PDB file of C-alpha atoms in Angstrom:
ATOM      1  CA  UNK A1300      34.052 -10.655   4.800  1.00 97.00           C
ATOM      2  CA  UNK A1301      31.470 -12.839   3.285  1.00 98.00           C
ATOM      3  CA  UNK A1302      29.582 -11.315   0.313  1.00 98.00           C
ATOM      4  CA  UNK A1303      26.241 -13.170  -0.637  1.00 98.00           C
ATOM      5  CA  UNK A1304      25.469 -12.308  -4.093  1.00 98.00           C
ATOM      6  CA  UNK A1305      22.049 -12.921  -5.799  1.00 98.00           C
ATOM      7  CA  UNK A1306      22.440 -14.029  -9.488  1.00 98.00           C
ATOM      8  CA  UNK A1307      19.714 -14.090 -12.448  1.00 98.00           C
ATOM      9  CA  UNK A1308      17.047 -16.660 -11.857  1.00 97.00           C
ATOM     10  CA  UNK A1309      16.397 -16.650 -15.638  1.00 95.00           C
ATOM     11  CA  UNK A1310      16.920 -13.368 -17.498  1.00 97.00           C
ATOM     12  CA  UNK A1311      20.582 -12.500 -17.762  1.00 96.00           C
ATOM     13  CA  UNK A1312      19.828  -8.743 -17.966  1.00 97.00           C
ATOM     14  CA  UNK A1313      18.642  -9.015 -14.273  1.00 97.00           C
ATOM     15  CA  UNK A1314      22.319  -9.227 -13.183  1.00 98.00           C
ATOM     16  CA  UNK A1315      22.817  -5.965 -11.247  1.00 97.00           C
ATOM     17  CA  UNK A1316      25.862  -3.674 -11.812  1.00 97.00           C
ATOM     18  CA  UNK A1317      27.163  -4.503  -8.297  1.00 98.00           C
ATOM     19  CA  UNK A1318      27.024  -8.352  -8.934  1.00 98.00           C
ATOM     20  CA  UNK A1319      29.229  -7.725 -12.325  1.00 98.00           C
ATOM     21  CA  UNK A1320      31.690  -5.571 -10.420  1.00 98.00           C
ATOM     22  CA  UNK A1321      31.919  -8.008  -7.578  1.00 98.00           C
ATOM     23  CA  UNK A1322      32.456 -10.875 -10.050  1.00 98.00           C
ATOM     24  CA  UNK A1323      35.088  -8.645 -11.889  1.00 98.00           C
ATOM     25  CA  UNK A1324      37.001  -7.868  -8.781  1.00 97.00           C
ATOM     26  CA  UNK A1325      36.548 -11.172  -6.543  1.00 97.00           C
ATOM     27  CA  UNK A1326      39.772 -13.147  -5.716  1.00 97.00           C
ATOM     28  CA  UNK A1327      37.801 -15.946  -4.289  1.00 98.00           C
ATOM     29  CA  UNK A1328      34.236 -17.166  -5.282  1.00 98.00           C
ATOM     30  CA  UNK A1329      32.415 -20.049  -3.511  1.00 98.00           C
ATOM     31  CA  UNK A1330      29.948 -21.345  -5.805  1.00 98.00           C
ATOM     32  CA  UNK A1331      27.213 -23.955  -5.761  1.00 97.00           C
ATOM     33  CA  UNK A1332      28.355 -25.150  -9.115  1.00 97.00           C
ATOM     34  CA  UNK A1333      31.560 -23.879 -10.445  1.00 97.00           C
ATOM     35  CA  UNK A1334      30.937 -24.715 -13.998  1.00 97.00           C
ATOM     36  CA  UNK A1335      27.765 -22.498 -13.814  1.00 97.00           C
ATOM     37  CA  UNK A1336      29.843 -19.793 -12.072  1.00 98.00           C
ATOM     38  CA  UNK A1337      32.261 -19.923 -15.225  1.00 98.00           C
ATOM     39  CA  UNK A1338      29.274 -19.769 -17.521  1.00 97.00           C
ATOM     40  CA  UNK A1339      27.851 -16.853 -15.775  1.00 98.00           C
ATOM     41  CA  UNK A1340      30.976 -14.841 -15.819  1.00 98.00           C
ATOM     42  CA  UNK A1341      31.585 -15.446 -19.484  1.00 98.00           C
ATOM     43  CA  UNK A1342      27.821 -14.417 -20.434  1.00 97.00           C
ATOM     44  CA  UNK A1343      28.412 -11.341 -18.339  1.00 98.00           C
ATOM     45  CA  UNK A1344      31.516 -10.500 -20.182  1.00 97.00           C
ATOM     46  CA  UNK A1345      33.625 -10.899 -16.851  1.00 98.00           C
ATOM     47  CA  UNK A1346      37.289 -11.659 -17.799  1.00 97.00           C
ATOM     48  CA  UNK A1347      38.414 -12.208 -14.004  1.00 97.00           C
ATOM     49  CA  UNK A1348      39.789 -15.755 -13.093  1.00 97.00           C
ATOM     50  CA  UNK A1349      39.248 -15.914  -9.423  1.00 97.00           C
ATOM     51  CA  UNK A1350      39.782 -19.159  -7.471  1.00 97.00           C
ATOM     52  CA  UNK A1351      36.605 -21.024  -7.492  1.00 97.00           C
ATOM     53  CA  UNK A1352      35.465 -23.161  -4.500  1.00 97.00           C
ATOM     54  CA  UNK A1353      32.901 -25.606  -4.899  1.00 97.00           C
ATOM     55  CA  UNK A1354      30.261 -25.078  -1.936  1.00 97.00           C
ATOM     56  CA  UNK A1355      27.152 -27.297  -2.136  1.00 96.00           C
ATOM     57  CA  UNK A1356      24.790 -29.242  -0.153  1.00 93.00           C
ATOM     58  CA  UNK A1357      27.099 -32.009   0.376  1.00 95.00           C
ATOM     59  CA  UNK A1358      30.310 -30.292   1.583  1.00 95.00           C
ATOM     60  CA  UNK A1359      29.095 -27.018   2.896  1.00 95.00           C
ATOM     61  CA  UNK A1360      29.165 -28.101   6.709  1.00 93.00           C
ATOM     62  CA  UNK A1361      32.592 -29.592   6.160  1.00 95.00           C
ATOM     63  CA  UNK A1362      34.112 -26.649   4.037  1.00 95.00           C
ATOM     64  CA  UNK A1363      32.273 -23.687   5.966  1.00 97.00           C
ATOM     65  CA  UNK A1364      35.071 -23.253   8.549  1.00 96.00           C
ATOM     66  CA  UNK A1365      37.793 -23.179   6.041  1.00 96.00           C
ATOM     67  CA  UNK A1366      35.833 -20.541   3.872  1.00 97.00           C
ATOM     68  CA  UNK A1367      35.440 -18.418   6.912  1.00 97.00           C
ATOM     69  CA  UNK A1368      38.973 -18.478   7.740  1.00 96.00           C
ATOM     70  CA  UNK A1369      39.672 -17.593   4.058  1.00 96.00           C
ATOM     71  CA  UNK A1370      37.192 -14.604   4.431  1.00 97.00           C
ATOM     72  CA  UNK A1371      39.431 -13.261   7.293  1.00 95.00           C
ATOM     73  CA  UNK A1372      42.148 -12.588   4.726  1.00 93.00           C
ATOM     74  CA  UNK A1373      40.035 -11.418   1.713  1.00 94.00           C
ATOM     75  CA  UNK A1374      36.578 -11.261   0.705  1.00 97.00           C
ATOM     76  CA  UNK A1375      34.870 -14.135  -0.355  1.00 98.00           C
ATOM     77  CA  UNK A1376      31.947 -14.016  -2.815  1.00 98.00           C
ATOM     78  CA  UNK A1377      29.310 -16.542  -2.534  1.00 98.00           C
ATOM     79  CA  UNK A1378      26.906 -17.486  -5.382  1.00 98.00           C
ATOM     80  CA  UNK A1379      24.123 -20.296  -5.830  1.00 97.00           C
ATOM     81  CA  UNK A1380      23.405 -21.333  -9.331  1.00 96.00           C
ATOM     82  CA  UNK A1381      20.308 -18.722  -9.236  1.00 96.00           C
ATOM     83  CA  UNK A1382      19.002 -16.423  -6.975  1.00 96.00           C
ATOM     84  CA  UNK A1383      20.033 -15.553  -3.445  1.00 97.00           C
ATOM     85  CA  UNK A1384      22.404 -18.007  -1.475  1.00 97.00           C
ATOM     86  CA  UNK A1385      20.833 -19.530   1.761  1.00 97.00           C
ATOM     87  CA  UNK A1386      17.306 -19.400   0.281  1.00 95.00           C
ATOM     88  CA  UNK A1387      16.680 -22.873  -0.448  1.00 93.00           C
ATOM     89  CA  UNK A1388      20.169 -22.972  -1.668  1.00 94.00           C
ATOM     90  CA  UNK A1389      23.739 -23.296   0.040  1.00 96.00           C
ATOM     91  CA  UNK A1390      25.155 -20.645   2.343  1.00 97.00           C
ATOM     92  CA  UNK A1391      23.133 -21.157   5.521  1.00 97.00           C
ATOM     93  CA  UNK A1392      25.720 -23.233   7.383  1.00 97.00           C
ATOM     94  CA  UNK A1393      28.334 -20.922   6.071  1.00 98.00           C
ATOM     95  CA  UNK A1394      26.585 -17.878   7.541  1.00 98.00           C
ATOM     96  CA  UNK A1395      26.274 -19.409  10.942  1.00 97.00           C
ATOM     97  CA  UNK A1396      29.906 -20.280  10.803  1.00 97.00           C
ATOM     98  CA  UNK A1397      30.699 -16.620   9.981  1.00 98.00           C
ATOM     99  CA  UNK A1398      28.620 -15.166  12.562  1.00 97.00           C
ATOM    100  CA  UNK A1399      29.915 -17.571  15.342  1.00 97.00           C
ATOM    101  CA  UNK A1400      33.737 -16.586  14.210  1.00 97.00           C
ATOM    102  CA  UNK A1401      32.657 -12.723  14.186  1.00 97.00           C
ATOM    103  CA  UNK A1402      33.295 -12.452  10.466  1.00 98.00           C
ATOM    104  CA  UNK A1403      31.357  -9.852   8.640  1.00 98.00           C
ATOM    105  CA  UNK A1404      28.604 -11.176   6.405  1.00 98.00           C
ATOM    106  CA  UNK A1405      26.921  -8.653   3.808  1.00 98.00           C
ATOM    107  CA  UNK A1406      25.039  -9.286   0.507  1.00 98.00           C
ATOM    108  CA  UNK A1407      24.369  -8.009  -2.799  1.00 98.00           C
ATOM    109  CA  UNK A1408      20.676  -8.021  -3.249  1.00 97.00           C
ATOM    110  CA  UNK A1409      19.000  -9.006  -6.441  1.00 96.00           C
ATOM    111  CA  UNK A1410      16.620 -11.771  -8.062  1.00 96.00           C
ATOM    112  CA  UNK A1411      14.497 -13.683  -6.023  1.00 96.00           C
ATOM    113  CA  UNK A1412      11.953 -16.452  -7.286  1.00 97.00           C
ATOM    114  CA  UNK A1413       9.991 -16.210  -4.058  1.00 98.00           C
ATOM    115  CA  UNK A1414       9.571 -12.464  -3.965  1.00 97.00           C
ATOM    116  CA  UNK A1415       8.904 -12.284  -7.678  1.00 98.00           C
ATOM    117  CA  UNK A1416       6.309 -15.240  -7.559  1.00 98.00           C
ATOM    118  CA  UNK A1417       4.573 -13.460  -4.542  1.00 98.00           C
ATOM    119  CA  UNK A1418       4.579 -10.002  -6.489  1.00 98.00           C
ATOM    120  CA  UNK A1419       2.865 -11.244  -9.491  1.00 98.00           C
ATOM    121  CA  UNK A1420       0.426 -13.841  -7.627  1.00 98.00           C
ATOM    122  CA  UNK A1421      -2.276 -11.407  -6.882  1.00 98.00           C
ATOM    123  CA  UNK A1422      -2.605 -12.657  -3.440  1.00 98.00           C
ATOM    124  CA  UNK A1423      -1.970 -10.701  -0.216  1.00 97.00           C
ATOM    125  CA  UNK A1424       1.638  -9.823   0.034  1.00 97.00           C
ATOM    126  CA  UNK A1425       1.411  -7.928   3.549  1.00 96.00           C
ATOM    127  CA  UNK A1426       2.106 -11.106   5.585  1.00 96.00           C
ATOM    128  CA  UNK A1427       3.648 -14.370   3.838  1.00 98.00           C
ATOM    129  CA  UNK A1428       5.738 -17.328   4.603  1.00 97.00           C
ATOM    130  CA  UNK A1429       8.324 -19.128   2.357  1.00 98.00           C
ATOM    131  CA  UNK A1430       7.825 -22.914   3.025  1.00 97.00           C
ATOM    132  CA  UNK A1431      10.770 -24.390   0.683  1.00 96.00           C
ATOM    133  CA  UNK A1432      10.418 -27.221  -1.348  1.00 97.00           C
ATOM    134  CA  UNK A1433       7.593 -29.487  -1.061  1.00 98.00           C
ATOM    135  CA  UNK A1434       8.155 -33.187  -0.093  1.00 97.00           C
ATOM    136  CA  UNK A1435       8.475 -36.083  -2.717  1.00 96.00           C
ATOM    137  CA  UNK A1436       5.961 -38.133  -1.210  1.00 97.00           C
ATOM    138  CA  UNK A1437       2.260 -37.591  -1.354  1.00 96.00           C
ATOM    139  CA  UNK A1438       1.536 -38.610   2.318  1.00 95.00           C
ATOM    140  CA  UNK A1439       4.357 -36.277   3.442  1.00 97.00           C
ATOM    141  CA  UNK A1440       2.851 -33.316   1.385  1.00 97.00           C
ATOM    142  CA  UNK A1441      -0.619 -33.927   2.842  1.00 95.00           C
ATOM    143  CA  UNK A1442       1.007 -33.604   6.270  1.00 95.00           C
ATOM    144  CA  UNK A1443       2.672 -30.663   5.408  1.00 96.00           C
ATOM    145  CA  UNK A1444      -0.295 -28.836   4.095  1.00 95.00           C
ATOM    146  CA  UNK A1445      -2.600 -30.052   6.966  1.00 93.00           C
ATOM    147  CA  UNK A1446       0.188 -28.350   9.305  1.00 92.00           C
ATOM    148  CA  UNK A1447      -0.610 -25.226   7.825  1.00 93.00           C
ATOM    149  CA  UNK A1448      -4.459 -25.451   7.030  1.00 89.00           C
ATOM    150  CA  UNK A1449      -5.152 -22.507   9.643  1.00 85.00           C
ATOM    151  CA  UNK A1450      -2.396 -20.185   8.450  1.00 92.00           C
ATOM    152  CA  UNK A1451      -3.443 -16.970   7.517  1.00 92.00           C
ATOM    153  CA  UNK A1452      -0.367 -15.680   5.638  1.00 96.00           C
ATOM    154  CA  UNK A1453       0.346 -16.407   1.850  1.00 98.00           C
ATOM    155  CA  UNK A1454       2.486 -19.288   1.496  1.00 98.00           C
ATOM    156  CA  UNK A1455       5.097 -19.877  -1.038  1.00 98.00           C
ATOM    157  CA  UNK A1456       6.612 -23.133  -2.356  1.00 98.00           C
ATOM    158  CA  UNK A1457       8.944 -24.618  -4.640  1.00 98.00           C
ATOM    159  CA  UNK A1458       7.839 -27.708  -6.409  1.00 98.00           C
ATOM    160  CA  UNK A1459       9.019 -30.146  -9.334  1.00 97.00           C
ATOM    161  CA  UNK A1460       6.925 -29.821 -12.425  1.00 97.00           C
ATOM    162  CA  UNK A1461       6.671 -33.486 -12.720  1.00 97.00           C
ATOM    163  CA  UNK A1462       4.960 -33.594  -9.204  1.00 97.00           C
ATOM    164  CA  UNK A1463       2.927 -30.322  -9.510  1.00 98.00           C
ATOM    165  CA  UNK A1464      -0.403 -31.750 -10.476  1.00 98.00           C
ATOM    166  CA  UNK A1465      -0.148 -34.596  -7.456  1.00 98.00           C
ATOM    167  CA  UNK A1466       0.944 -31.559  -5.129  1.00 98.00           C
ATOM    168  CA  UNK A1467      -2.244 -29.527  -5.990  1.00 98.00           C
ATOM    169  CA  UNK A1468      -4.247 -32.465  -5.472  1.00 98.00           C
ATOM    170  CA  UNK A1469      -2.839 -32.877  -2.078  1.00 97.00           C
ATOM    171  CA  UNK A1470      -3.167 -29.319  -1.062  1.00 97.00           C
ATOM    172  CA  UNK A1471      -6.805 -29.701  -2.213  1.00 96.00           C
ATOM    173  CA  UNK A1472      -7.357 -32.447   0.207  1.00 95.00           C
ATOM    174  CA  UNK A1473      -5.811 -30.722   3.141  1.00 95.00           C
ATOM    175  CA  UNK A1474      -6.771 -27.035   2.371  1.00 95.00           C
ATOM    176  CA  UNK A1475     -10.151 -27.435   0.458  1.00 94.00           C
ATOM    177  CA  UNK A1476     -10.513 -27.309  -3.317  1.00 96.00           C
ATOM    178  CA  UNK A1477     -11.768 -23.812  -3.387  1.00 96.00           C
ATOM    179  CA  UNK A1478      -8.463 -22.326  -1.753  1.00 97.00           C
ATOM    180  CA  UNK A1479      -6.945 -19.755  -4.044  1.00 98.00           C
ATOM    181  CA  UNK A1480      -3.589 -20.347  -5.427  1.00 98.00           C
ATOM    182  CA  UNK A1481      -1.181 -19.423  -8.217  1.00 98.00           C
ATOM    183  CA  UNK A1482       1.364 -21.474  -9.995  1.00 98.00           C
ATOM    184  CA  UNK A1483       4.249 -19.050 -11.189  1.00 98.00           C
ATOM    185  CA  UNK A1484       6.331 -21.020 -13.940  1.00 98.00           C
ATOM    186  CA  UNK A1485       9.352 -20.062 -15.587  1.00 98.00           C
ATOM    187  CA  UNK A1486       9.684 -16.556 -13.950  1.00 98.00           C
ATOM    188  CA  UNK A1487      11.972 -13.921 -15.848  1.00 98.00           C
ATOM    189  CA  UNK A1488      12.245 -16.336 -18.823  1.00 97.00           C
ATOM    190  CA  UNK A1489      10.932 -16.638 -22.438  1.00 95.00           C
ATOM    191  CA  UNK A1490       8.068 -18.615 -21.505  1.00 95.00           C
ATOM    192  CA  UNK A1491       7.152 -17.287 -18.063  1.00 97.00           C
ATOM    193  CA  UNK A1492       3.457 -17.914 -17.110  1.00 98.00           C
ATOM    194  CA  UNK A1493       1.473 -17.289 -14.071  1.00 98.00           C
ATOM    195  CA  UNK A1494      -1.608 -19.192 -13.757  1.00 98.00           C
ATOM    196  CA  UNK A1495      -4.530 -18.330 -11.264  1.00 98.00           C
ATOM    197  CA  UNK A1496      -7.189 -20.273  -9.998  1.00 98.00           C
ATOM    198  CA  UNK A1497      -8.529 -22.523  -7.295  1.00 98.00           C
ATOM    199  CA  UNK A1498      -6.539 -25.356  -6.188  1.00 98.00           C
ATOM    200  CA  UNK A1499      -8.966 -27.883  -7.900  1.00 98.00           C
ATOM    201  CA  UNK A1500      -8.909 -25.761 -11.083  1.00 98.00           C
ATOM    202  CA  UNK A1501      -5.109 -25.692 -11.136  1.00 98.00           C
ATOM    203  CA  UNK A1502      -4.911 -29.204 -10.276  1.00 98.00           C
ATOM    204  CA  UNK A1503      -7.002 -30.048 -13.546  1.00 98.00           C
ATOM    205  CA  UNK A1504      -4.892 -27.640 -15.715  1.00 98.00           C
ATOM    206  CA  UNK A1505      -1.543 -29.229 -14.267  1.00 98.00           C
ATOM    207  CA  UNK A1506      -2.929 -32.726 -15.134  1.00 97.00           C
ATOM    208  CA  UNK A1507      -2.102 -32.136 -18.820  1.00 94.00           C
ATOM    209  CA  UNK A1508       1.577 -31.675 -17.912  1.00 95.00           C
ATOM    210  CA  UNK A1509       3.555 -28.722 -16.744  1.00 96.00           C
ATOM    211  CA  UNK A1510       7.289 -27.860 -17.685  1.00 96.00           C
ATOM    212  CA  UNK A1511       9.845 -25.421 -16.035  1.00 96.00           C
ATOM    213  CA  UNK A1512      10.733 -24.170 -12.563  1.00 97.00           C
ATOM    214  CA  UNK A1513       7.674 -23.911 -10.478  1.00 98.00           C
ATOM    215  CA  UNK A1514       6.725 -21.684  -7.553  1.00 98.00           C
ATOM    216  CA  UNK A1515       3.487 -22.352  -6.007  1.00 98.00           C
ATOM    217  CA  UNK A1516       1.711 -19.628  -4.145  1.00 98.00           C
ATOM    218  CA  UNK A1517      -1.202 -20.440  -1.762  1.00 98.00           C
ATOM    219  CA  UNK A1518      -3.481 -18.029  -0.155  1.00 98.00           C
ATOM    220  CA  UNK A1519      -3.795 -18.141   3.701  1.00 96.00           C
ATOM    221  CA  UNK A1520      -6.807 -19.186   5.562  1.00 92.00           C
ATOM    222  CA  UNK A1521      -9.634 -16.725   6.156  1.00 87.00           C
ATOM    223  CA  UNK A1522      -9.775 -15.484   9.454  1.00 78.00           C
ATOM    224  CA  UNK A1523     -12.227 -17.420  11.851  1.00 71.00           C
ATOM    225  CA  UNK A1524     -14.758 -15.070  13.640  1.00 75.00           C
ATOM    226  CA  UNK A1525     -16.247 -16.197  16.812  1.00 83.00           C
ATOM    227  CA  UNK A1526     -18.060 -14.326  19.429  1.00 89.00           C
ATOM    228  CA  UNK A1527     -15.764 -13.441  22.260  1.00 91.00           C
ATOM    229  CA  UNK A1528     -17.962 -14.763  24.820  1.00 92.00           C
ATOM    230  CA  UNK A1529     -17.825 -18.149  23.097  1.00 92.00           C
ATOM    231  CA  UNK A1530     -14.003 -17.750  22.804  1.00 91.00           C
ATOM    232  CA  UNK A1531     -13.851 -17.057  26.328  1.00 93.00           C
ATOM    233  CA  UNK A1532     -15.862 -20.016  27.323  1.00 94.00           C
ATOM    234  CA  UNK A1533     -13.551 -22.143  25.185  1.00 93.00           C
ATOM    235  CA  UNK A1534     -10.667 -21.013  27.202  1.00 95.00           C
ATOM    236  CA  UNK A1535     -12.227 -21.635  30.420  1.00 94.00           C
ATOM    237  CA  UNK A1536     -13.266 -25.036  29.502  1.00 94.00           C
ATOM    238  CA  UNK A1537      -9.513 -25.924  28.447  1.00 94.00           C
ATOM    239  CA  UNK A1538      -8.312 -24.595  31.623  1.00 94.00           C
ATOM    240  CA  UNK A1539     -10.760 -26.619  33.656  1.00 94.00           C
ATOM    241  CA  UNK A1540      -9.470 -29.778  31.811  1.00 93.00           C
ATOM    242  CA  UNK A1541      -5.923 -28.869  33.126  1.00 94.00           C
ATOM    243  CA  UNK A1542      -4.606 -26.610  30.366  1.00 93.00           C
ATOM    244  CA  UNK A1543      -2.385 -23.792  31.449  1.00 94.00           C
ATOM    245  CA  UNK A1544      -4.090 -20.411  31.070  1.00 96.00           C
ATOM    246  CA  UNK A1545      -1.426 -18.695  28.644  1.00 94.00           C
ATOM    247  CA  UNK A1546      -1.588 -21.695  26.449  1.00 94.00           C
ATOM    248  CA  UNK A1547      -5.255 -22.280  26.511  1.00 94.00           C
ATOM    249  CA  UNK A1548      -5.715 -18.446  25.398  1.00 94.00           C
ATOM    250  CA  UNK A1549      -2.863 -18.926  22.500  1.00 90.00           C
ATOM    251  CA  UNK A1550      -4.831 -22.079  21.351  1.00 89.00           C
ATOM    252  CA  UNK A1551      -8.024 -20.508  21.398  1.00 90.00           C
ATOM    253  CA  UNK A1552      -6.894 -17.341  19.851  1.00 86.00           C
ATOM    254  CA  UNK A1553      -5.390 -19.153  17.030  1.00 79.00           C
ATOM    255  CA  UNK A1554      -8.734 -21.154  16.308  1.00 80.00           C
ATOM    256  CA  UNK A1555     -10.824 -18.276  16.536  1.00 82.00           C
ATOM    257  CA  UNK A1556      -9.108 -15.085  15.735  1.00 77.00           C
ATOM    258  CA  UNK A1557      -9.783 -13.455  19.150  1.00 83.00           C
ATOM    259  CA  UNK A1558      -6.936 -11.804  20.911  1.00 86.00           C
ATOM    260  CA  UNK A1559      -5.023 -13.838  23.111  1.00 90.00           C
ATOM    261  CA  UNK A1560      -4.264 -11.088  25.303  1.00 91.00           C
ATOM    262  CA  UNK A1561      -7.667  -9.900  25.752  1.00 92.00           C
ATOM    263  CA  UNK A1562      -8.779 -13.494  26.618  1.00 94.00           C
ATOM    264  CA  UNK A1563      -6.077 -13.787  29.148  1.00 94.00           C
ATOM    265  CA  UNK A1564      -7.282 -10.633  30.947  1.00 93.00           C
ATOM    266  CA  UNK A1565     -11.011 -11.499  30.709  1.00 94.00           C
ATOM    267  CA  UNK A1566     -10.135 -14.859  32.421  1.00 94.00           C
ATOM    268  CA  UNK A1567      -8.105 -12.883  35.211  1.00 93.00           C
ATOM    269  CA  UNK A1568     -10.943 -10.128  35.539  1.00 91.00           C
ATOM    270  CA  UNK A1569     -13.549 -13.033  35.861  1.00 89.00           C
ATOM    271  CA  UNK A1570     -11.554 -14.634  38.647  1.00 87.00           C
ATOM    272  CA  UNK A1571     -11.279 -11.404  40.710  1.00 81.00           C
ATOM    273  CA  UNK A1572     -14.921 -10.778  40.287  1.00 70.00           C
ATOM    274  CA  UNK A1573     -14.398  -7.640  37.843  1.00 56.00           C
ATOM    275  CA  UNK A1574     -17.067  -7.144  35.583  1.00 48.00           C
TER     276      UNK A1574
END
């Protein structure tokens, strides 16, 4: 089988007993960086010398099939430089190939920068989305933030410390400067810092310079409360303009917070003369 194993994101003591045992017993390890894998094993006191296969962004699609075939013969342990493979790290293409080939995939859970940042943020955790790395260009970042301006879930991003101040300014342009956000820096490490505030406040703070690995957590948009009759009228207007009823209900529901199902049923009731 293929075993996805989470590795420490900073504090070596976060390595689980299962991870250490897996490293000690592995015959084959597919690693994002084989040198980092060797350093990790040495730091954890692992004396095993398995076959190491480099599996990174540049070769994963090419090597996935070979690694999957190897996993038919013996377990293949998959690790990234830090955190869980496949989560903004190599591994996704390998898992897809394994699933298509009916090869078992399992995981050794452990440290995750995404979940750690969300947990310490103080922002709602009941519904959230992980949005990956922010684009390098300002125009693309503004477009990225604009696309989620009405998203009500808490959003988690990765970003470069060198671009953080500009990213926060771009987020402010698209989402409004008063939107709550959190910068989680160097999680689990010696200089861990969790900075909370509005986007404008955080942008001003970051302008002085920030170091380390960055997670940016941004609060979702507040639900828009619109009287149901107004939302129903908006649906009927869209339908009169040629929009399909189902799509019109979904669009208005997203914009107003009304129930798409209730809007749909209300329109049908109005058409049939049911009060």
